[in-house]
Coordinates of C-alpha atoms and ligand atoms in Angstrom, one line a residue:
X337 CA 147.8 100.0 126.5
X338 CA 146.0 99.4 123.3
X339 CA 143.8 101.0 121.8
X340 CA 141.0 101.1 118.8
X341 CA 142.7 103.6 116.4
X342 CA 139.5 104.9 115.2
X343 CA 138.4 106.7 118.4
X344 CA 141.9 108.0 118.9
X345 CA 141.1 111.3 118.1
X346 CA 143.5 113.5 120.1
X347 CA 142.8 114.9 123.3
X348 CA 142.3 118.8 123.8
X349 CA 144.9 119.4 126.8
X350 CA 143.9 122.6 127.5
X351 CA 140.7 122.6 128.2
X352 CA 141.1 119.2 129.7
X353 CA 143.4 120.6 132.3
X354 CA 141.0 123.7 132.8
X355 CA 138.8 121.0 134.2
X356 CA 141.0 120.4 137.1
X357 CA 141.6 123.2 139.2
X358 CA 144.3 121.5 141.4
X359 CA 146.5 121.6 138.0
X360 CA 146.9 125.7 138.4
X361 CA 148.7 125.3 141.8
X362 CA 151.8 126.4 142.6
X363 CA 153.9 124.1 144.4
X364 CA 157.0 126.2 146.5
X365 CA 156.7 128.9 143.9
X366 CA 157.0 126.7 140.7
X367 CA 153.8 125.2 138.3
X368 CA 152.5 121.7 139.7
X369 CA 153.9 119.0 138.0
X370 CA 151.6 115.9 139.1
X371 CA 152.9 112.3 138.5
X372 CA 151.2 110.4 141.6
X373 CA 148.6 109.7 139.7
X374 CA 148.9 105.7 140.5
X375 CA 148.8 106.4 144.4
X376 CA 145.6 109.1 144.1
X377 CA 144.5 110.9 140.9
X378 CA 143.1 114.4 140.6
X379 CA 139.1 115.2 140.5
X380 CA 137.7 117.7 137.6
X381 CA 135.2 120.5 138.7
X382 CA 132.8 118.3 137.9
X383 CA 133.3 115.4 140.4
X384 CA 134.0 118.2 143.0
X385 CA 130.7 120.3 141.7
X386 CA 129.0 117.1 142.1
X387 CA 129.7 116.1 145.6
X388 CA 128.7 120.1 146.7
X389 CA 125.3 119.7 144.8
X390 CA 124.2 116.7 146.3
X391 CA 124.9 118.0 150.0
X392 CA 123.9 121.5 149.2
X393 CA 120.4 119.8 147.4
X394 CA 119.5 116.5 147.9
X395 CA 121.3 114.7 150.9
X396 CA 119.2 112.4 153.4
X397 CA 120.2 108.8 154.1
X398 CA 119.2 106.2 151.8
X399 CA 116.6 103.2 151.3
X400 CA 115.2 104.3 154.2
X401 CA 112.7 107.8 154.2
X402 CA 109.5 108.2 152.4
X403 CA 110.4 111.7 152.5
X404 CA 111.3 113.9 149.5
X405 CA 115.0 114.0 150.0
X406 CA 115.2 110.5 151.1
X407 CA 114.0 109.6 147.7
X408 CA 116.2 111.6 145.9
X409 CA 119.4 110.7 147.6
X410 CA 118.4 107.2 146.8
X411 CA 117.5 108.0 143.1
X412 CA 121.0 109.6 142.9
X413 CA 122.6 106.7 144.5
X414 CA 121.2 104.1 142.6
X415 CA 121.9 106.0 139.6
X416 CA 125.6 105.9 140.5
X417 CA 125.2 102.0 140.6
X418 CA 123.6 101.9 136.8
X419 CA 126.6 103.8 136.1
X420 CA 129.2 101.7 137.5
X421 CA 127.0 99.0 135.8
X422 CA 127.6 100.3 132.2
X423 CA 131.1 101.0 133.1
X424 CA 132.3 97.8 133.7
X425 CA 129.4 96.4 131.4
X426 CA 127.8 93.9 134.5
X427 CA 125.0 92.3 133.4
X428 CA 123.1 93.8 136.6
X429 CA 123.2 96.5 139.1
X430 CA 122.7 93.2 141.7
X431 CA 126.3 92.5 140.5
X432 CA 127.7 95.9 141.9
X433 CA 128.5 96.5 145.4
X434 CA 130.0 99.6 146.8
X435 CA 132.7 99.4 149.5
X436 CA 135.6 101.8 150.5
X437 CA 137.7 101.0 147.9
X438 CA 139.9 98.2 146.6
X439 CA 141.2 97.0 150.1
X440 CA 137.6 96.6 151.2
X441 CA 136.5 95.0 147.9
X442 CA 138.9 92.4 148.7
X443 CA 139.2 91.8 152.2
X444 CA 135.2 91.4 151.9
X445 CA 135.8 88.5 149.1
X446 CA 138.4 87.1 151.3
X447 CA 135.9 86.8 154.4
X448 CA 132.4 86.2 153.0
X449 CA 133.7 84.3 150.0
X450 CA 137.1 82.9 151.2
X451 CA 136.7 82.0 154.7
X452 CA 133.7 79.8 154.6
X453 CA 134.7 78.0 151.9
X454 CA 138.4 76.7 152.7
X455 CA 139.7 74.5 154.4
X456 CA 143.6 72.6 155.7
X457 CA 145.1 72.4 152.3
X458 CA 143.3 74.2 150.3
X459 CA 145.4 76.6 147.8
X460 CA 144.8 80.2 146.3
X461 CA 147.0 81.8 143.5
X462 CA 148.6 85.2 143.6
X463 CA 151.3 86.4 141.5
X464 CA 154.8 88.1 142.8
X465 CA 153.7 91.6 141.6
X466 CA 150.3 92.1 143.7
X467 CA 149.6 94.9 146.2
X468 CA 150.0 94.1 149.8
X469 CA 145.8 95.0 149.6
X470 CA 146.1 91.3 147.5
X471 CA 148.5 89.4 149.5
X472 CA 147.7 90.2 153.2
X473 CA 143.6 89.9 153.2
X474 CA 144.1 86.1 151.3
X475 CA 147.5 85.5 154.1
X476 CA 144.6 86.8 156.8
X477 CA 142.7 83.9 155.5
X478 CA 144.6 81.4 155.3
X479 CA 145.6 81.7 158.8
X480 CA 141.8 81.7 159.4
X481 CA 141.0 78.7 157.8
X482 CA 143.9 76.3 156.8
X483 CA 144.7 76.9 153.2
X484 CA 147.8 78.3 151.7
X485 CA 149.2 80.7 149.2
X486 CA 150.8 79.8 146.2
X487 CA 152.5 82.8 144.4
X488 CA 153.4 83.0 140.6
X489 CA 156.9 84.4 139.5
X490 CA 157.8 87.4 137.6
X491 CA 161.3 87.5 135.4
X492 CA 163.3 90.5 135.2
X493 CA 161.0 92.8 133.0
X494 CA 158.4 92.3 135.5
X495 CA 156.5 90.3 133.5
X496 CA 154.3 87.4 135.2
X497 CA 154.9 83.6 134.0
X498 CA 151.8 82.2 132.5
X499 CA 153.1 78.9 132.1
X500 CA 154.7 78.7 136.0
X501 CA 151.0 79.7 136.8
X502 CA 149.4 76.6 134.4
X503 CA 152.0 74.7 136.2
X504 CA 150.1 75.4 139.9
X505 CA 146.5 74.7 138.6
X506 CA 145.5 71.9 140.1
X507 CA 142.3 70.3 142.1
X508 CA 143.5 72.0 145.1
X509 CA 143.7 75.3 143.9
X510 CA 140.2 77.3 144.9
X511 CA 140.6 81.0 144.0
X512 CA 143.3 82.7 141.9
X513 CA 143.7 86.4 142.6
X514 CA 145.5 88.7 140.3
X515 CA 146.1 92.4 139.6
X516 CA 144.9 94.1 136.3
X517 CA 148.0 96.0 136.3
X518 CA 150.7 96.2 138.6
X519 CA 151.4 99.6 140.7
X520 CA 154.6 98.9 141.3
X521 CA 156.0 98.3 137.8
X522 CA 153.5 98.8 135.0
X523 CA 153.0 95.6 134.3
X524 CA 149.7 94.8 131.9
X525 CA 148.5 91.5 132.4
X526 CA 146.6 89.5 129.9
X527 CA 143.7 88.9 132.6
X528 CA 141.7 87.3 129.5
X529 CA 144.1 83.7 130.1
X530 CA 144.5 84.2 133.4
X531 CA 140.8 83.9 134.1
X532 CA 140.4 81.5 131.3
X533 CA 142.6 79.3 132.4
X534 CA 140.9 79.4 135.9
X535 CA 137.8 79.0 134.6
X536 CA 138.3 75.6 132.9
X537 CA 139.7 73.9 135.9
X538 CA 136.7 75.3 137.8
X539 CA 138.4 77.5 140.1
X540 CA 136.8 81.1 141.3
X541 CA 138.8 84.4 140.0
X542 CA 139.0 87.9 141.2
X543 CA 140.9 90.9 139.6
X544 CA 142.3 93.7 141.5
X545 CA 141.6 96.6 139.0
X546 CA 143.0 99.2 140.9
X547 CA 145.7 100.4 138.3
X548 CA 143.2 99.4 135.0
X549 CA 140.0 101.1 135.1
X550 CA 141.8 104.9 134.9
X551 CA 144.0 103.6 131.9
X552 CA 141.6 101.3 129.7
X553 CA 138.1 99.5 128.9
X554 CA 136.7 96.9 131.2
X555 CA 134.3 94.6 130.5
X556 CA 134.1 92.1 133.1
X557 CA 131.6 90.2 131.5
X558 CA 134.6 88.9 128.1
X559 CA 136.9 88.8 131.0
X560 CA 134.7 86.0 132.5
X561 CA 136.0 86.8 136.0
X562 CA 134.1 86.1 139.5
X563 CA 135.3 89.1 140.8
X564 CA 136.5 92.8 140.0
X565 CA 137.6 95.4 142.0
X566 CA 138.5 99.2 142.1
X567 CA 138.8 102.0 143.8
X568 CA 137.2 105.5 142.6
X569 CA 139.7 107.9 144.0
X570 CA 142.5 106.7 141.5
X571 CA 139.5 107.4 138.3
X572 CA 139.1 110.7 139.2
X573 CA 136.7 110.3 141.7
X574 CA 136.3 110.6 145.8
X575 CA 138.5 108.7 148.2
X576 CA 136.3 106.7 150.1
X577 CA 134.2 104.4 147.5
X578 CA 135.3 102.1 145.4
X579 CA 133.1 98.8 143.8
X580 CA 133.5 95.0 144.0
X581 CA 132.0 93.8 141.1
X582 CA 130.6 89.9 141.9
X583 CA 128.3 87.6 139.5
X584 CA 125.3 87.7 140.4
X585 CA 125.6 83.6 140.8
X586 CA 128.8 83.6 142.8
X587 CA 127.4 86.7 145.4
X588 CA 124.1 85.1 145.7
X589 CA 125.7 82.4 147.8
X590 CA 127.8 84.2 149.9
X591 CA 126.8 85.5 153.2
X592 CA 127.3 88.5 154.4
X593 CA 130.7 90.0 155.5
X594 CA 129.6 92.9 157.8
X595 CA 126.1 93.0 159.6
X596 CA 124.1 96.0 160.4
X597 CA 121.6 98.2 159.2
X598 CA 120.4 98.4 155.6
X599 CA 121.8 94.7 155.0
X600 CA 118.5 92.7 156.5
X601 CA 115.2 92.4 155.8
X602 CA 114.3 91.3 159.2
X603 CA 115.7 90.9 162.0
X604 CA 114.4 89.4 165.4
X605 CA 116.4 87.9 168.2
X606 CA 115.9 84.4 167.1
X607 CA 116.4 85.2 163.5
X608 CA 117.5 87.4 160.8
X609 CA 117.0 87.2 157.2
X610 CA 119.2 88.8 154.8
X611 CA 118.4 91.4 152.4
X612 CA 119.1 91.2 148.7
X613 CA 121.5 91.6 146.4
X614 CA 123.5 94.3 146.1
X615 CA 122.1 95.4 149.8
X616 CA 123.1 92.4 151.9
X617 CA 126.9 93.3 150.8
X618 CA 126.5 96.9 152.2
X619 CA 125.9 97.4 156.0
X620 CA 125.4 100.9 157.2
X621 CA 124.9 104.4 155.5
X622 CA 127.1 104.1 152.8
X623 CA 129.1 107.3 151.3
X624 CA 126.1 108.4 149.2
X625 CA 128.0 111.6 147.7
X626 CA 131.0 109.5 147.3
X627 CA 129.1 107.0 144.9
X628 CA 127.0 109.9 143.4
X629 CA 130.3 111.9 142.4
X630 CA 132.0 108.1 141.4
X631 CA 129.5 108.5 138.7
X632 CA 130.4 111.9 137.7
X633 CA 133.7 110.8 137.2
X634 CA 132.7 108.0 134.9
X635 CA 130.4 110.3 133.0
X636 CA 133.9 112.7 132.9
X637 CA 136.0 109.8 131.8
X638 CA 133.8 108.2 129.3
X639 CA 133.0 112.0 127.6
X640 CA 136.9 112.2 127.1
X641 CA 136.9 108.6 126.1
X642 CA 138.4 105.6 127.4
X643 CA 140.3 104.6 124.1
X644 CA 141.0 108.1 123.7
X645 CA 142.8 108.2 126.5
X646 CA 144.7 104.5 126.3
X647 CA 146.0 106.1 122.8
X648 CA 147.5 109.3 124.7
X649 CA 148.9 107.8 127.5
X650 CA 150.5 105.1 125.5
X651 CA 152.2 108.0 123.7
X652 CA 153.3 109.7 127.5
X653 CA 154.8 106.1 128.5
X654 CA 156.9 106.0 125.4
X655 CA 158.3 109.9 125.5
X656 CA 158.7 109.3 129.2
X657 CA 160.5 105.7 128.7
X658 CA 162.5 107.2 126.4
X659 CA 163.9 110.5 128.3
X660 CA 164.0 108.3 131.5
X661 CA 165.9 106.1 129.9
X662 CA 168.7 108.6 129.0
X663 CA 169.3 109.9 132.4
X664 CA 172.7 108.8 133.2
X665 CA 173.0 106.2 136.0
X666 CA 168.8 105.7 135.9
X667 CA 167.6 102.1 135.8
X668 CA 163.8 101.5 134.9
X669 CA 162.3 99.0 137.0
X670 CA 159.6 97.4 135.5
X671 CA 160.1 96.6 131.1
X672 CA 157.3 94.4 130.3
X673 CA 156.2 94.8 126.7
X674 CA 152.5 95.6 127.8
X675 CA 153.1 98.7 130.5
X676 CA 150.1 101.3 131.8
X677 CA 151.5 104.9 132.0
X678 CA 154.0 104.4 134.9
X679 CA 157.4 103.9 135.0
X680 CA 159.2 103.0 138.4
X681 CA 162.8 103.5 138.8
X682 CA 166.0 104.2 140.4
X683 CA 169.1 106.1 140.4
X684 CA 172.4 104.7 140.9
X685 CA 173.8 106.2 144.5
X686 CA 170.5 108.2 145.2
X687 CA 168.0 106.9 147.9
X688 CA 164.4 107.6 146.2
X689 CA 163.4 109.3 149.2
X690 CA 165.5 112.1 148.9
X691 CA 165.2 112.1 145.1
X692 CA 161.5 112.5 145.6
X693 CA 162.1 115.8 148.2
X694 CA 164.5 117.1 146.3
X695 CA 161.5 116.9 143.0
X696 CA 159.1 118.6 145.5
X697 CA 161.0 121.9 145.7
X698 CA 160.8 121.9 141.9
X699 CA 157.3 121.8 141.9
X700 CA 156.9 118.1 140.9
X701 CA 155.2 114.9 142.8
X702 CA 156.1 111.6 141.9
X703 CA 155.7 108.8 144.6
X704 CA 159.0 107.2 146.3
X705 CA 158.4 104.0 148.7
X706 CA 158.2 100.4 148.1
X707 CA 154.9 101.3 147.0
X708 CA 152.9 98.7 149.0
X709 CA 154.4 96.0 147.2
X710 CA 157.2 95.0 149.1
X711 CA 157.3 91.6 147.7
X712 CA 158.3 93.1 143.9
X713 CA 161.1 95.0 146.0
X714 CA 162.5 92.6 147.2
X715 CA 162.5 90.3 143.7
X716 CA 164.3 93.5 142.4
X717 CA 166.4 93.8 144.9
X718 CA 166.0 97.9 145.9
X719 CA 164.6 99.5 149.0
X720 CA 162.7 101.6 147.4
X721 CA 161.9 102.6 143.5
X722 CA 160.8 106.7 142.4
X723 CA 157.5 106.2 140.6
X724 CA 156.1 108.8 138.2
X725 CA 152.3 107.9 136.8
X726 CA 151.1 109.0 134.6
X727 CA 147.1 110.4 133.7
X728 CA 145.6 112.2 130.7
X729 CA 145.8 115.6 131.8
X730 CA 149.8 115.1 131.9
X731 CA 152.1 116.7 129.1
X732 CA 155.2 116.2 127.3
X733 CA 156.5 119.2 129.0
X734 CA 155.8 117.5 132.3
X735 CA 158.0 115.0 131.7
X736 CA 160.5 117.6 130.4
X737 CA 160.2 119.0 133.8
X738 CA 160.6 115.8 135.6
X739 CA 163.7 114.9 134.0
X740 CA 165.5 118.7 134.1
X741 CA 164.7 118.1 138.2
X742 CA 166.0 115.2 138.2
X743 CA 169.1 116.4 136.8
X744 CA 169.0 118.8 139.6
X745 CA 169.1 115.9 142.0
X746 CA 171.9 114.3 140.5
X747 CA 174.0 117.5 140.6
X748 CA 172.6 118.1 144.6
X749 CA 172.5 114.7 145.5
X750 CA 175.3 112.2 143.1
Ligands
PLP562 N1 145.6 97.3 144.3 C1 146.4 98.1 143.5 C2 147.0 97.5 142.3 C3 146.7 99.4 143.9 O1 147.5 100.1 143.2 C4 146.1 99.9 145.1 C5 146.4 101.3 145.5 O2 147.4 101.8 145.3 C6 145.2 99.1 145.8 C7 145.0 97.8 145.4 C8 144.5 99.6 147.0 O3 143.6 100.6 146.7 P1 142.9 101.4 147.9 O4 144.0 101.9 148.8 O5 142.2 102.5 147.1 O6 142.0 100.5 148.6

């Protein structure tokens, strides 16, 4: 991913991977070698440190107490939001609502947004390489409602065509819906003209960030996008929370998705009015040490530096790319010229699945599955693809390891 050379400085591993204690494991007698880092990445002490303080100190529920603790739970989980704000540079903490993760963020924009607004013939735009968490809440909808999907093609490198998506533009179309970067393959894509291209035809836009925010700088106000979602368990933060960014304009005149507490400002059995923005989006007691710790995590990743980190990985992706690619019988799935740190693949006569047990003994974890993108499995034409991902902690001498194991397999299994 790129990367401003300037604040490229390089990273200092070791103390780096002091930070997370999960990295010292042994795995069946051999040093953890971690490459799941696209499915669920690890948390430093600090994220973990932060979570225990805030139960141990300051827990209460929040919006709610006069009381002492009350307050400070909500000062703590406000100041996660402000966080998140600067983060993805939002022009407002209104702007930034906290849900479970990703899947939430979108199955919410899919109801409140989606569902009121379209009707019989109405069209959104997906691309080929999207997460099942993008394809089945906007399929969900359209059943609801009338409209239909549209979905844009990949070629063989697994890189999505911009001008087959100019080509389904049109008066019909009412919300395009794309990933940041693809789990499955690696795929960067240029969100910039995706959302620009939306934008002048008047038609709403979300991005699925999932696989971005770890990897590089978001700013969702350049990117000009409706929507922006992400989950904090895959930036080094809790399972469990996760943020929809929405403009301020766009949320405003939505209604709500779930109804409850915290979401109202009153409520009688006639009528009830609906609270404010960011509230009205967030029924219930939300996971207040789960937000509070999401903001450790961006305190973590911003000390260490976002374009810091794009430089590194981009220098994992090629050493990995390149021994990967000198396996015999190994086939990379996924070549586009603009990759994250991942890189899917398969080996000829080997069934991932047993590839990726066969890694466990040795100590290392890569993901094997169709990776909740079974459409991009089946435009490849594989059951299944081995998927190593890649975070800044990892080392050259991880991917040394990976590929001596899988050189094991091959004798075991080929
Ligand atoms: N979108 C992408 C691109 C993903 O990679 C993932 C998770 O792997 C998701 C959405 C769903 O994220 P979550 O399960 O945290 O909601």
């Amino acid at each position: 991913m790129a990367a401003n050379p300037k604040s490229a400085a390089p990273l200092d591993l070791e103390r780096i991977r002091r930070d997370f204690p999960i990295l010292s494991r042994q795995i069946r007698g051999k040093p953890l070698v971690y490459l799941d880092n696209g499915a669920s990445a690890q948390r430093p002490s600090a994220v973990i440190e932060a979570e225990r303080e805030y139960y141990e100190r300051h827990h209460a529920n929040v919006h709610r107490g006069v009381h002492t603790l009350s307050q400070e739970a909500t000062d703590l989980f406000e100041g996660a939001r402000e966080k998140v704000r600067g983060f993805l540079n939002a022009a407002s903490t209104k702007e930034i609502v906290f849900v479970r993760g990703t899947t939430e963020a979108i199955n919410l924009v899919a109801q409140a947004w989606g569902r009121p607004r379209l009707g019989k013939g109405d069209e959104i735009v997906i691309t080929w390489l999207e997460h099942h968490a993008n394809i089945v809440p906007w399929q969900q909808v359209c059943e609801q409602t009338g409209a239909g999907l549209k979905v844009v093609p990949i070629d063989r490198r697994g890189v999505v065509d911009f001008d087959a998506y100019l080509g389904m533009l049109g008066p019909k179309t009412r919300m395009v819906a794309i990933a940041h970067v693809s789990n499955a393959l690696g795929t960067v894509l240029p969100v910039e003209k995706f959302v620009a291209a939306a934008r002048e035809h008047g038609i709403a836009t979300l991005v699925d960030g999932a696989q971005a925010v770890p990897h590089q700088r978001v700013d969702v106000r350049s990117l000009g996008c409706d929507f922006y979602a992400f989950s904090g368990h895959k930036l080094y933060g809790p399972t469990g929370i996760g943020v929809l960014y929405g403009r301020e304009e766009v949320l405003d005149e939505m209604p709500p998705w779930q109804g409850g507490g915290d979401m109202i400002l009153t409520v009688s059995f006639e009528r009830t009015t609906y609270n404010h923005l960011p509230y009205k989006f967030e029924a219930g007691t939300p996971n207040i040490a789960g937000a509070v710790a999401l903001g450790t995590a961006i305190d973590y990743v911003e000390g260490v530096g976002l374009d810091r980190i794009a430089a590194y990985e981009a220098g994992l992706l090629d050493y990995a790319t390149e021994r990967l690619s000198a396996v015999p019988g190994l086939t990379i799935v996924g070549t586009a010229p603009e990759k994250a740190s991942l890189v899917s693949f398969v080996i000829d006569g080997v069934h991932p699945h047993d590839l990726g047990t066969i890694l466990d003994a040795e100590g290392v974890a890569i993901r094997t599955g169709h990776h909740c993108a079974m459409p991009v499995m089946d435009f490849f034409e594989v059951p299944a693809t081995a998927r190593a991902s890649f975070a800044f902690y990892n080392t050259r001498a991880e991917i040394d390891a990976l590929v001596t194991a899988l050189g094991r397999a091959r004798e075991m299994l080929g």
